[in-house]
Amino acid sequence: MNSFNVSRKSAKFKTREISNTLKKKSLYLLFIFSISLLSIKSYSQNKDSTAVEQLDEVLVSAIRVTKKTPVSFSNIYKEEIKFRNLGQDIPILMNFLPSVVTTSDAGNGVGYTGIRVRGSDATRVNVTINGIPYNDAEGSGTYFVDLPDFASSVESLQLQRGVGTSTNGAGAFGASLNMLTDAYAKNSNGEISNSYGSFNTKKSTVKFSTGLLNNHFELAGRLSKIASDGYVQRGASNLKSYFLQGTYVGKTTLIKALVFGGTEKTYQSWYGIDGETINNDRTYNSAGMFVDVFGNNRFYDNQTDNYQQDHYQLHWNEKISSHWNTNVALHYTKGKGYYENFVAGGNSFDYGLSSFETSYVTDLINQKWLDNDFYGTTFSTNYKSKKTNFIIGGGINEYKGLHYGKVIWARNTGLSEIGDHYYDNYGDKFDANIFAKINYQISKKLSLYADLQYRNVNYKANGVQANLVNDTFNFLNPKAGLNYSINQNNDLYFSYAKANREPNRTDYESGNPKPEKLDDYELGWRLVTQKVKLNTNVYLMNYKNQLILTGNLDNVGNPIRSNSEKSYRLGLEIDAVIVVSKQITVRPNITISQNKNLNLEVTGENYGTKDIAYSPNYIAGNILVYQPSRSLQLSLLSKFVGNQFLNNIESESAKLPDYFINDFNLSYEIKPKTIFKSIVFSGIANNFLNKKYISNGYMYDIYPYYYPQAGTNFLIGMTLKL
């Protein structure tokens, strides 16, 4: 076995011994946060104590866009998803946005979930929380399972499709997603939410806020627990999370100290199902299967993924004048965990149980660990006048992680001792960037957008095919565009953006990858009237050396990517909000696209022009909302995803059929006169037409493996607001 790149989901676990110094970091940062809050009180106590405006949006203003920016984007606010937030993960709640495809390993939206935007997977989607990078620094993946029920602490999120604007973290090669956590509350409040549903899915959430004490201070928090048996066999999840924030608000000052995180234990459900078995048993899960000494087929009961992630953020925003404001943030993330695996017939030498000369075959149980630290700072300064909106910002971040493996049991223990590591590797990554952006109103109708980012990345790692990686990248990413207001209701825009992106750890393990380059062209029209909001966007994304998913997995289960010298994505996106009447609103969207590799070469053979894997040509969604009264709301949510391929040579066996699914969401609110401010009953029937569909898969040589999704399933919940 190659020990360089172990996994969390199909093997992305990286690891590190926990030093005494690192154990103290979390307490040290909490101490700094507390001192900062106390010091700002003395600084601002002479200012007007009335918060005259909501300052929370400033935390992400450096990376968010408005309709004056020539970028394709969608916003989701807490109010829009609160009735569907019954335990499913953030990607599933985003399923009905334009160009979005989501999937769930366990089949019911709880546990490991994934998202693709314009055919680009989660490693290509830059994700930030309050402007702080969230993607795994080495693998680029985004694991929302580490922050269960985080949607309950999100005020709003913005999905920018394409390159978008400059942001912190790795370059966006399909989209960027930035999330803003809960705004401070002026008045005290509390909330208790419970839900239950199919596959024994349970969610419990408790939230509170003190409101602004003395017109300045607020303390708010959340505790959540989610558990589910999953749709597939043994696809169980046991998830816990917390969120705590302290806020100081002055007339021109906003300080937020946040501590949030979660723990997850999920039975491995990422193996998929082969094409023959799925016809007879859609819920079959081969993970953990072994044959005991009596010849019986059994499943190891602790074939689980275990991980804990804790985040610390400190944000300080200062409004210097009516034109200037600044924001600076410090952050630290601690991640640690392992996945446990039963190995039938392992080679003793590979696991440090014997010398090469005396190797033998034995069953064993191993753990592959990751223990990492990610820390740094982000900053921005914003100047805003009647004609100009100028931002300069950036970030300096560092990641340090070690990877190690342990054998915790073996039928023949050989030379091993308790606590021995059979491999030890590391990965260190330094990432610094600085950007400047400007929106300038040239005339009453025409505005100019310009954006320039410089990014420096140094990545050091060992274990890559027994060689040392020490690569430095210097990327210059320019962006520019024009926005033209035809009249009060109609706007046209055009933009160009260049992006560069470094390979991730798995890419190095799979070969000698090249960095990727992307030229993104966006042309759009926005219509806004009293009853209709319409966004139409045409995009062309030209790639050089795009690292495309081949559809295959490496020897520890990681998706293998390889450089495609020339490729492109060309598409049309249309989304709208149509107010049919006071009671009825419709939110349709559709994406029609071509996603092609040009002169694709695979193992020396030229296949010509072929579809890029995991890139359907048609994606459509719709949300129909009927609200006959203030208390009652009914929603029909529909999603269509066209055919797609699991590899890049369009093999017939690699074709994933299209699917069309429908969900039904209902909510009813009661407002009692005593004790509770509100009692909300909500429920959702997912896939209520019982469509048997597959949203994801991979290829093992020429054989497809699938991730089937659940048929009709239900979640019901009740929320008490104090």
XYZ file of C-alpha atoms in Angstrom:
722
model
C 0.000 0.000 0.000
C 1.173 3.516 -0.717
C 1.073 5.472 2.513
C 1.365 8.991 1.130
C -2.276 9.904 0.808
C -4.606 8.256 3.259
C -8.235 9.171 3.308
C -11.216 10.628 5.102
C -13.750 9.954 2.388
C -12.356 7.123 0.295
C -9.131 7.966 1.965
C -8.172 11.553 2.499
C -6.836 11.342 6.027
C -3.626 13.089 6.904
C -2.070 12.972 10.310
C 0.139 14.397 12.936
C 1.398 13.721 16.487
C -0.199 16.190 18.901
C 2.466 18.276 20.611
C 1.960 19.884 24.019
C 2.360 23.293 22.399
C -0.483 22.682 19.941
C -2.741 21.423 22.724
C -2.470 24.842 24.326
C -3.253 26.812 21.160
C -7.010 26.725 21.506
C -6.892 28.021 25.084
C -4.393 30.668 24.055
C -6.630 31.926 21.235
C -9.661 32.033 23.515
C -7.630 34.116 25.958
C -6.646 36.515 23.159
C -10.283 36.770 22.055
C -11.387 37.670 25.579
C -8.672 40.281 26.040
C -9.557 41.821 22.674
C -13.200 42.189 23.638
C -12.303 43.827 26.929
C -9.807 46.200 25.348
C -12.240 47.359 22.689
C -14.749 48.222 25.385
C -12.376 50.773 26.860
C -11.536 52.080 23.383
C -15.132 52.647 22.363
C -16.931 53.450 25.597
C -17.080 57.159 24.785
C -18.749 56.561 21.411
C -22.466 56.662 20.738
C -23.689 53.285 21.981
C -26.503 52.982 19.455
C -25.801 50.570 16.604
C -27.177 52.678 13.786
C -26.647 50.087 11.091
C -26.135 46.384 10.604
C -22.375 45.868 10.362
C -22.246 42.092 9.937
C -22.339 42.217 6.144
C -19.039 44.113 6.199
C -17.314 40.915 7.308
C -17.705 39.476 3.826
C -18.085 42.612 1.725
C -14.518 42.203 0.442
C -15.417 38.957 -1.340
C -19.160 39.278 -2.008
C -20.711 40.887 -5.058
C -23.856 42.857 -5.875
C -25.877 43.266 -9.060
C -23.444 46.029 -10.068
C -20.662 43.436 -10.340
C -20.425 41.585 -13.680
C -20.469 38.132 -12.075
C -23.038 35.329 -12.100
C -24.219 34.650 -8.539
C -27.063 33.510 -6.269
C -27.865 34.465 -2.686
C -29.636 32.285 -0.116
C -30.903 33.740 3.135
C -31.779 31.979 6.371
C -35.495 32.606 5.837
C -35.473 30.707 2.540
C -34.196 27.404 3.931
C -35.423 27.397 7.532
C -38.439 25.181 6.798
C -36.257 22.609 4.983
C -33.449 22.635 7.545
C -34.454 19.386 9.242
C -31.115 17.579 9.360
C -29.799 17.419 5.801
C -26.435 18.933 4.946
C -25.686 22.347 3.384
C -25.067 20.981 -0.168
C -28.499 19.327 -0.128
C -30.112 22.607 0.949
C -28.366 24.256 -2.038
C -29.609 21.642 -4.497
C -32.094 23.908 -6.262
C -29.635 26.664 -7.215
C -28.640 27.102 -10.890
C -25.952 24.732 -12.271
C -25.788 22.784 -8.985
C -25.753 18.981 -8.639
C -25.594 17.368 -5.198
C -25.097 13.843 -3.932
C -25.053 11.877 -0.686
C -22.950 8.808 0.066
C -25.486 7.380 2.531
C -28.297 8.278 0.131
C -30.427 10.519 2.359
C -28.482 13.789 2.652
C -26.968 13.105 6.085
C -23.272 12.351 6.597
C -20.905 12.746 3.669
C -22.460 14.896 0.943
C -21.013 16.475 -2.194
C -21.702 19.361 -4.534
C -20.772 20.162 -8.139
C -21.236 23.509 -9.854
C -21.060 23.756 -13.656
C -19.648 20.225 -13.573
C -16.825 21.145 -11.192
C -16.594 19.110 -7.995
C -16.163 20.424 -4.443
C -12.362 20.560 -4.704
C -12.869 23.288 -7.333
C -15.367 25.289 -5.263
C -13.672 27.834 -3.038
C -15.504 27.922 0.301
C -15.081 30.590 2.973
C -16.759 31.176 6.341
C -16.844 34.879 7.186
C -14.088 35.307 4.597
C -11.869 32.614 6.193
C -10.850 29.697 3.888
C -12.592 26.418 4.689
C -11.356 24.036 1.975
C -8.837 21.454 3.112
C -5.483 23.073 2.320
C -3.840 19.932 0.914
C -6.681 18.051 -0.761
C -8.854 21.111 -1.594
C -11.950 19.156 -0.553
C -14.801 20.544 1.510
C -16.227 18.313 4.231
C -19.470 19.797 5.523
C -19.895 16.642 7.598
C -17.321 18.149 9.979
C -19.754 21.016 10.720
C -23.124 19.280 11.102
C -26.169 21.554 11.228
C -24.002 24.553 10.341
C -26.928 25.853 8.288
C -28.631 26.705 11.588
C -25.878 29.266 12.237
C -25.672 30.750 8.746
C -27.298 34.132 8.162
C -26.785 34.024 4.401
C -24.606 32.470 1.726
C -23.576 33.553 -1.747
C -22.636 31.175 -4.558
C -20.605 32.847 -7.317
C -20.408 30.692 -10.422
C -17.251 30.659 -12.508
C -14.080 32.341 -11.273
C -16.019 35.042 -9.432
C -14.151 37.772 -7.578
C -10.833 37.443 -5.760
C -11.152 35.728 -2.423
C -8.975 34.045 0.180
C -7.906 30.432 -0.227
C -7.417 28.370 -3.375
C -8.612 29.705 -6.716
C -12.210 29.044 -7.726
C -12.293 26.837 -10.827
C -16.018 26.183 -10.860
C -17.523 28.427 -8.219
C -16.954 30.106 -4.875
C -19.232 29.818 -1.870
C -19.004 32.276 0.999
C -21.052 31.914 4.137
C -21.851 34.600 6.682
C -22.659 33.341 10.160
C -25.507 34.650 12.298
C -25.851 38.393 12.722
C -26.067 39.716 16.243
C -29.545 40.064 17.729
C -30.709 43.245 19.427
C -33.223 41.390 21.604
C -32.784 38.207 23.601
C -34.230 35.055 22.110
C -34.107 31.293 22.235
C -34.991 28.406 19.982
C -35.500 24.674 20.392
C -35.833 22.527 17.265
C -36.407 18.818 16.951
C -37.046 16.709 13.886
C -37.443 13.035 13.061
C -37.794 11.076 9.881
C -37.057 8.110 7.670
C -34.051 5.874 8.359
C -34.312 6.824 12.031
C -32.993 10.308 11.255
C -33.063 12.637 14.270
C -31.971 16.230 14.745
C -31.996 18.317 17.925
C -30.932 21.952 18.048
C -30.857 24.492 20.858
C -30.034 28.154 20.168
C -29.897 31.251 22.329
C -28.948 34.918 22.242
C -28.703 37.368 25.107
C -29.496 40.241 22.787
C -27.452 43.411 23.078
C -26.560 43.906 26.723
C -26.027 47.550 27.622
C -26.543 48.223 23.882
C -23.086 46.806 23.157
C -22.537 43.124 23.963
C -24.188 39.956 22.755
C -23.472 36.312 23.495
C -25.120 33.710 21.275
C -24.727 30.005 20.754
C -26.027 26.732 19.397
C -25.759 23.026 20.229
C -26.836 20.385 17.713
C -26.985 16.640 17.395
C -27.883 14.683 14.276
C -28.109 10.907 13.953
C -29.261 8.708 11.090
C -29.083 5.071 10.027
C -28.749 6.185 6.392
C -30.470 4.791 3.319
C -27.712 2.297 2.490
C -26.905 -0.551 4.839
C -24.861 0.555 7.862
C -24.654 4.081 6.410
C -25.062 5.470 9.904
C -24.033 8.936 11.050
C -23.581 10.295 14.564
C -22.898 14.018 14.370
C -22.527 16.713 17.030
C -21.710 20.393 16.699
C -21.531 23.659 18.601
C -21.409 27.363 17.779
C -20.583 30.209 20.175
C -20.042 33.851 19.360
C -19.424 36.969 21.389
C -20.122 40.306 19.726
C -19.278 43.883 20.616
C -21.192 46.571 18.738
C -20.361 50.259 18.782
C -21.471 53.069 16.564
C -18.541 52.424 14.214
C -17.136 49.186 15.596
C -18.026 45.535 15.267
C -15.977 42.815 16.934
C -16.875 39.155 16.756
C -15.164 36.273 18.504
C -16.391 32.906 17.294
C -15.707 29.342 18.386
C -17.473 26.587 16.474
C -16.892 23.029 15.412
C -18.169 19.508 15.315
C -17.454 15.821 15.629
C -18.573 13.122 13.241
C -18.641 9.366 13.336
C -19.945 7.792 10.159
C -19.935 4.202 9.044
C -18.131 4.116 5.712
C -20.591 4.270 2.825
C -18.299 5.532 0.092
C -17.570 2.163 -1.531
C -20.556 2.360 -3.859
C -22.438 -0.559 -5.427
C -21.429 -2.479 -8.541
C -23.713 -2.576 -11.574
C -24.909 -6.143 -11.018
C -25.704 -5.881 -7.317
C -27.629 -2.624 -7.605
C -30.299 -4.362 -9.688
C -31.062 -6.704 -6.794
C -30.229 -4.648 -3.695
C -29.955 -0.865 -3.977
C -28.917 -0.492 -0.336
C -26.031 -2.988 -0.311
C -22.819 -1.720 1.305
C -19.652 -3.820 1.043
C -17.635 -1.708 3.503
C -16.147 -3.772 6.313
C -16.966 -7.164 4.806
C -14.696 -10.081 5.717
C -14.776 -13.866 6.003
C -14.216 -15.220 9.509
C -12.251 -18.350 10.403
C -15.422 -20.425 10.038
C -15.986 -19.246 6.468
C -18.905 -16.953 7.300
C -19.382 -13.562 5.643
C -19.383 -10.842 8.279
C -19.097 -7.064 8.497
C -16.715 -5.255 10.810
C -18.917 -3.181 13.112
C -16.468 -0.280 13.517
C -15.611 0.396 9.861
C -16.017 4.064 10.652
C -14.748 7.524 9.869
C -14.058 9.666 12.954
C -13.110 13.329 12.878
C -13.235 16.442 15.013
C -12.754 19.985 13.772
C -12.668 23.166 15.895
C -12.606 26.703 14.489
C -11.592 29.934 16.198
C -12.175 33.296 14.529
C -11.690 36.883 15.687
C -13.036 39.684 13.459
C -12.575 43.406 14.012
C -14.391 45.830 11.740
C -13.949 49.575 12.135
C -15.891 52.223 10.251
C -13.345 55.014 10.129
C -15.543 57.520 8.305
C -18.529 57.634 5.994
C -16.169 56.522 3.189
C -13.656 54.187 4.859
C -13.907 50.952 6.811
C -11.408 48.248 7.672
C -11.651 44.614 8.659
C -9.000 42.312 10.087
C -9.430 38.702 11.195
C -7.348 36.069 12.948
C -8.238 32.406 12.639
C -7.130 28.978 13.777
C -8.555 25.576 12.890
C -7.655 22.325 14.598
C -8.563 19.081 12.880
C -7.863 15.562 14.051
C -9.270 12.125 13.432
C -8.957 8.790 11.697
C -10.811 6.156 9.787
C -10.732 2.548 10.920
C -10.565 -0.290 8.445
C -10.664 -4.089 8.505
C -8.060 -5.457 6.077
C -8.485 -9.045 4.938
C -5.226 -10.703 3.883
C -2.862 -7.763 4.308
C 0.874 -8.037 3.684
C 2.627 -7.887 7.051
C 5.564 -5.908 5.641
C 3.271 -3.129 4.369
C 1.988 -2.628 7.906
C 5.277 -2.761 9.777
C 4.617 -6.189 11.250
C 7.649 -7.925 9.727
C 10.712 -7.450 7.604
C 10.459 -7.845 3.842
C 12.200 -11.217 3.959
C 9.826 -12.643 6.591
C 6.575 -11.136 5.316
C 3.336 -13.063 5.626
C -0.394 -12.614 5.048
C -2.669 -11.657 7.942
C -6.028 -10.102 8.683
C -5.723 -6.853 10.611
C -7.463 -3.640 11.666
C -5.717 -0.347 10.956
C -6.372 3.323 11.599
C -5.254 6.094 9.264
C -4.878 9.356 11.105
C -4.900 13.039 10.305
C -3.924 15.725 12.803
C -3.494 19.206 11.367
C -3.370 22.903 12.144
C -4.474 25.760 9.919
C -4.016 29.371 10.991
C -3.510 32.852 9.646
C -5.008 36.268 9.094
C -7.208 37.993 6.535
C -7.678 41.724 6.092
C -9.384 44.318 3.909
C -9.837 48.056 3.590
C -12.842 49.483 1.778
C -13.346 52.973 0.350
C -16.835 53.791 -0.835
C -18.131 57.007 -2.374
C -20.942 57.895 -4.750
C -18.967 56.725 -7.807
C -16.270 54.491 -6.382
C -16.158 51.305 -4.365
C -12.524 50.315 -3.826
C -11.287 47.337 -1.789
C -7.797 46.149 -1.039
C -7.411 42.949 0.925
C -5.691 39.626 1.263
C -4.628 36.902 3.603
C -1.658 34.955 4.965
C -2.377 31.358 5.922
C -0.347 28.307 6.859
C -1.250 24.647 7.102
C 0.764 21.970 8.884
C -0.251 18.338 8.932
C 1.235 14.916 9.460
C -0.147 11.587 8.265
C 0.328 8.346 10.160
C -1.110 4.870 10.348
C -1.473 2.409 13.206
C -2.339 -1.280 13.381
C -4.625 -1.770 16.376
C -5.168 -5.520 15.891
C -3.708 -8.305 13.784
C -4.283 -12.029 13.698
C -0.495 -12.435 13.619
C 1.071 -9.431 15.348
C 4.655 -10.175 14.371
C 7.158 -7.470 15.374
C 4.638 -4.711 16.183
C 4.266 -2.902 19.488
C 1.271 -0.953 20.797
C 1.262 2.550 19.340
C 3.697 1.808 16.489
C 3.231 3.779 13.262
C 3.642 1.910 9.997
C 4.038 5.191 8.098
C 4.689 8.834 8.996
C 4.372 11.602 6.424
C 3.799 15.332 6.467
C 2.441 18.157 4.355
C 3.085 21.877 4.918
C 1.473 24.615 2.877
C 1.965 28.385 2.947
C -0.553 30.525 1.067
C -0.457 34.325 0.844
C -2.451 36.605 -1.407
C -3.226 40.259 -1.892
C -5.927 41.722 -4.114
C -7.357 45.069 -5.135
C -10.848 45.584 -6.562
C -12.710 48.597 -7.838
C -16.222 49.308 -9.031
C -16.215 52.725 -10.692
C -19.289 54.497 -12.036
C -18.013 55.928 -15.332
C -21.350 57.488 -16.199
C -24.926 57.263 -15.069
C -25.391 54.046 -17.053
C -21.901 52.520 -17.291
C -19.719 51.149 -14.507
C -16.293 49.495 -14.628
C -15.160 46.577 -12.521
C -11.466 45.683 -12.164
C -9.817 43.148 -9.888
C -6.192 42.026 -9.582
C -4.877 39.328 -7.272
C -1.354 38.067 -6.620
C -1.053 34.716 -4.872
C 2.043 32.922 -3.577
C 1.876 29.247 -2.613
C 4.590 26.979 -1.246
C 3.830 23.317 -0.719
C 6.162 20.822 0.938
C 5.337 17.159 1.425
C 6.982 13.782 1.603
C 5.796 10.323 0.699
C 5.007 11.203 -2.917
C 6.292 8.130 -4.739
C 9.124 8.153 -2.172
C 10.146 11.647 -3.362
C 10.041 15.037 -1.671
C 7.711 17.728 -2.999
C 8.828 21.321 -2.582
C 6.945 23.460 -5.098
C 6.410 27.208 -5.148
C 3.759 28.874 -7.297
C 3.308 32.547 -8.085
C -0.050 33.329 -9.637
C -1.300 36.626 -11.068
C -5.078 36.632 -11.512
C -6.594 39.670 -13.313
C -10.344 40.231 -13.704
C -12.278 43.034 -15.391
C -15.768 43.799 -16.615
C -18.420 46.333 -17.524
C -21.968 46.782 -16.270
C -24.391 48.812 -18.423
C -27.795 49.948 -17.139
C -30.152 50.124 -20.097
C -32.839 51.563 -17.860
C -34.097 51.251 -14.315
C -35.085 47.603 -14.856
C -32.460 46.206 -17.232
C -28.702 45.703 -16.868
C -26.157 44.115 -19.191
C -22.729 42.958 -18.086
C -19.602 41.386 -19.489
C -16.534 40.172 -17.600
C -13.265 38.347 -18.102
C -11.339 36.578 -15.365
C -8.118 34.581 -15.286
C -7.472 32.007 -12.602
C -4.541 29.763 -11.769
C -4.588 26.838 -9.401
C -2.007 24.489 -7.915
C -2.313 20.658 -7.886
C -3.462 18.997 -4.676
C -1.825 16.228 -2.694
C -3.602 13.414 -4.524
C -2.506 14.823 -7.890
C 1.145 14.563 -6.857
C 0.601 11.000 -5.707
C -0.940 10.063 -9.052
C 1.869 11.463 -11.202
C 3.597 14.708 -12.164
C 0.780 17.250 -12.414
C 0.931 20.724 -13.905
C -0.828 23.764 -12.441
C -4.104 24.677 -14.124
C -5.073 27.858 -15.951
C -8.545 29.161 -16.707
C -9.907 32.035 -18.794
C -13.516 32.728 -17.860
C -15.823 34.913 -19.981
C -19.274 35.872 -18.678
C -22.009 37.774 -20.546
C -25.264 38.480 -18.767
C -28.570 40.318 -18.641
C -30.472 41.144 -15.451
C -34.110 42.196 -15.399
C -35.714 43.489 -12.208
C -39.359 44.530 -12.054
C -41.904 44.536 -9.277
C -43.010 40.989 -10.090
C -40.124 39.459 -12.029
C -36.404 39.076 -11.389
C -34.607 37.420 -14.293
C -30.915 36.567 -14.642
C -29.552 35.290 -17.941
C -25.884 34.424 -18.273
C -23.710 32.938 -21.015
C -20.310 31.632 -19.939
C -17.222 30.280 -21.639
C -14.577 28.711 -19.414
C -11.408 27.867 -21.369
C -8.983 25.632 -19.472
C -5.359 24.799 -20.006
C -4.130 21.669 -18.212
C -7.419 21.299 -16.359
C -7.115 18.545 -13.764
C -10.146 16.503 -14.737
C -11.597 13.578 -12.814
C -10.765 10.397 -14.697
C -13.542 8.468 -12.936
C -11.022 6.007 -11.475
C -9.749 5.680 -7.920
C -6.208 5.095 -6.683
C -5.133 2.200 -4.461
C -6.499 3.874 -1.341
C -9.734 5.099 -2.913
C -8.924 8.681 -3.902
C -10.432 10.036 -7.134
C -7.626 10.241 -9.696
C -7.259 13.415 -11.744
C -5.071 14.056 -14.734
C -4.232 17.110 -16.824
C -6.316 17.669 -19.941
C -4.227 19.956 -22.135
C -7.223 21.796 -23.599
C -10.832 21.773 -22.433
C -13.769 24.119 -22.101
C -17.188 24.618 -20.552
C -19.725 26.638 -22.564
C -23.162 27.248 -21.163
C -26.324 29.269 -20.756
C -27.787 29.858 -17.275
C -31.253 31.297 -16.716
C -32.870 31.776 -13.325
C -35.829 33.832 -12.216
C -38.119 34.797 -9.354
C -41.684 35.314 -10.574
C -44.371 36.670 -8.272
C -47.527 35.234 -9.812
C -49.767 36.613 -7.065
C -49.640 37.499 -3.391
C -49.853 33.793 -2.599
C -47.773 32.193 -5.377
C -44.081 32.583 -6.220
C -42.108 30.562 -8.774
C -38.301 30.273 -8.870
C -37.216 28.353 -11.981
C -33.689 27.897 -13.326
C -32.047 26.001 -16.177
C -28.502 25.423 -17.391
C -27.711 24.187 -20.902
C -24.034 23.499 -21.489
C -21.290 21.726 -23.400
C -18.303 20.466 -21.423
C -15.544 19.126 -23.638
C -11.989 17.820 -23.603
C -10.183 18.624 -26.873
C -7.805 16.065 -28.385
C -7.982 14.037 -25.211
C -5.130 11.586 -24.703
C -5.492 8.619 -22.351
C -2.544 6.225 -21.968
C -1.120 7.438 -25.254
C -4.326 7.059 -27.277
C -6.050 10.127 -28.738
C -9.827 10.069 -28.254
C -10.541 13.413 -29.922
C -13.264 15.621 -28.433
C -15.145 14.026 -25.541
C -17.447 15.103 -22.707
C -15.768 15.999 -19.430
C -16.702 13.468 -16.748
C -19.437 14.355 -14.227
C -20.685 17.239 -16.409
C -24.335 16.927 -17.473
C -25.410 19.084 -20.413
C -28.780 19.882 -18.825
C -29.563 20.922 -15.256
C -32.881 22.455 -14.219
C -34.625 23.288 -10.978
C -37.749 24.974 -9.713
C -39.291 26.034 -6.409
C -43.028 26.713 -6.433
C -44.199 28.393 -3.231
C -47.861 28.727 -2.295
C -48.664 30.731 0.830
C -52.448 30.950 1.331
C -51.964 32.671 4.688
C -49.187 34.067 6.836
C -49.195 30.888 8.885
C -49.162 28.265 6.132
C -46.616 27.702 3.359
C -46.448 24.867 0.843
C -43.539 24.362 -1.552
C -42.942 22.018 -4.469
C -39.236 21.629 -5.249
C -38.166 19.968 -8.508
C -34.763 19.007 -9.919
C -33.683 17.569 -13.261
C -30.128 16.420 -14.009
C -29.257 15.167 -17.486
C -27.082 12.260 -18.583
C -23.443 12.357 -17.534
C -20.412 10.108 -17.838
C -18.230 8.641 -15.093
C -15.143 8.817 -17.296
C -13.834 11.047 -20.079
C -14.007 8.637 -23.022
C -17.804 8.331 -23.023
C -17.847 4.584 -22.404
C -21.387 3.273 -22.582
C -20.857 1.452 -19.277
C -19.827 4.769 -17.704
C -23.060 6.557 -18.581
C -25.097 7.797 -15.627
C -28.795 8.143 -16.554
C -30.681 11.405 -16.146
C -33.147 11.843 -13.294
C -36.035 14.083 -12.271
C -37.006 14.278 -8.605
C -39.590 16.219 -6.619
C -39.767 17.225 -2.960
C -42.744 18.637 -1.081
C -42.242 20.996 1.871
C -44.944 22.197 4.257
C -44.803 24.541 7.243
C -47.384 25.913 9.638
C -46.759 28.561 12.280
C -48.702 29.275 15.468
C -48.103 32.434 17.484
C -49.235 31.860 21.083
C -49.887 34.788 23.354
C -47.792 33.394 26.220
C -44.480 31.572 26.774
C -43.524 31.075 23.134
C -43.274 33.739 20.451
C -43.804 31.151 17.771
C -44.350 27.431 17.253
C -43.479 26.166 13.774
C -44.386 22.729 12.438
C -42.595 21.724 9.245
C -42.148 18.654 7.135
C -40.597 17.563 3.876
C -41.314 14.587 1.649
C -38.139 14.018 -0.338
C -38.464 12.326 -3.724
C -42.173 11.789 -3.050
C -42.680 10.211 -6.509
C -40.231 7.494 -5.424
C -37.831 7.888 -8.349
C -35.044 5.296 -8.290
C -32.041 7.354 -9.268
C -28.265 7.515 -9.009
C -26.538 10.858 -8.509
C -22.886 9.805 -8.450
C -20.457 6.972 -9.124
C -16.973 5.986 -10.224
C -15.212 3.498 -12.484
C -13.129 0.537 -11.351
C -11.275 -0.179 -14.583
C -14.206 -0.690 -16.996
C -16.742 -1.483 -14.264
C -19.085 1.187 -12.871
C -19.882 1.610 -9.196
C -22.864 3.677 -8.125
C -24.199 5.742 -5.227
C -27.991 5.198 -5.250
C -30.175 7.786 -3.534
C -33.191 7.133 -1.357
C -36.703 6.779 -2.688
C -39.578 8.478 -0.900
C -38.496 9.572 2.568
C -39.791 12.000 5.145
C -38.622 14.458 7.778
C -40.920 16.299 10.186
C -39.970 18.873 12.781
C -41.129 21.370 15.380
C -39.428 24.615 16.373
C -40.218 26.538 19.530
C -39.101 30.162 19.561
C -38.774 32.058 22.829
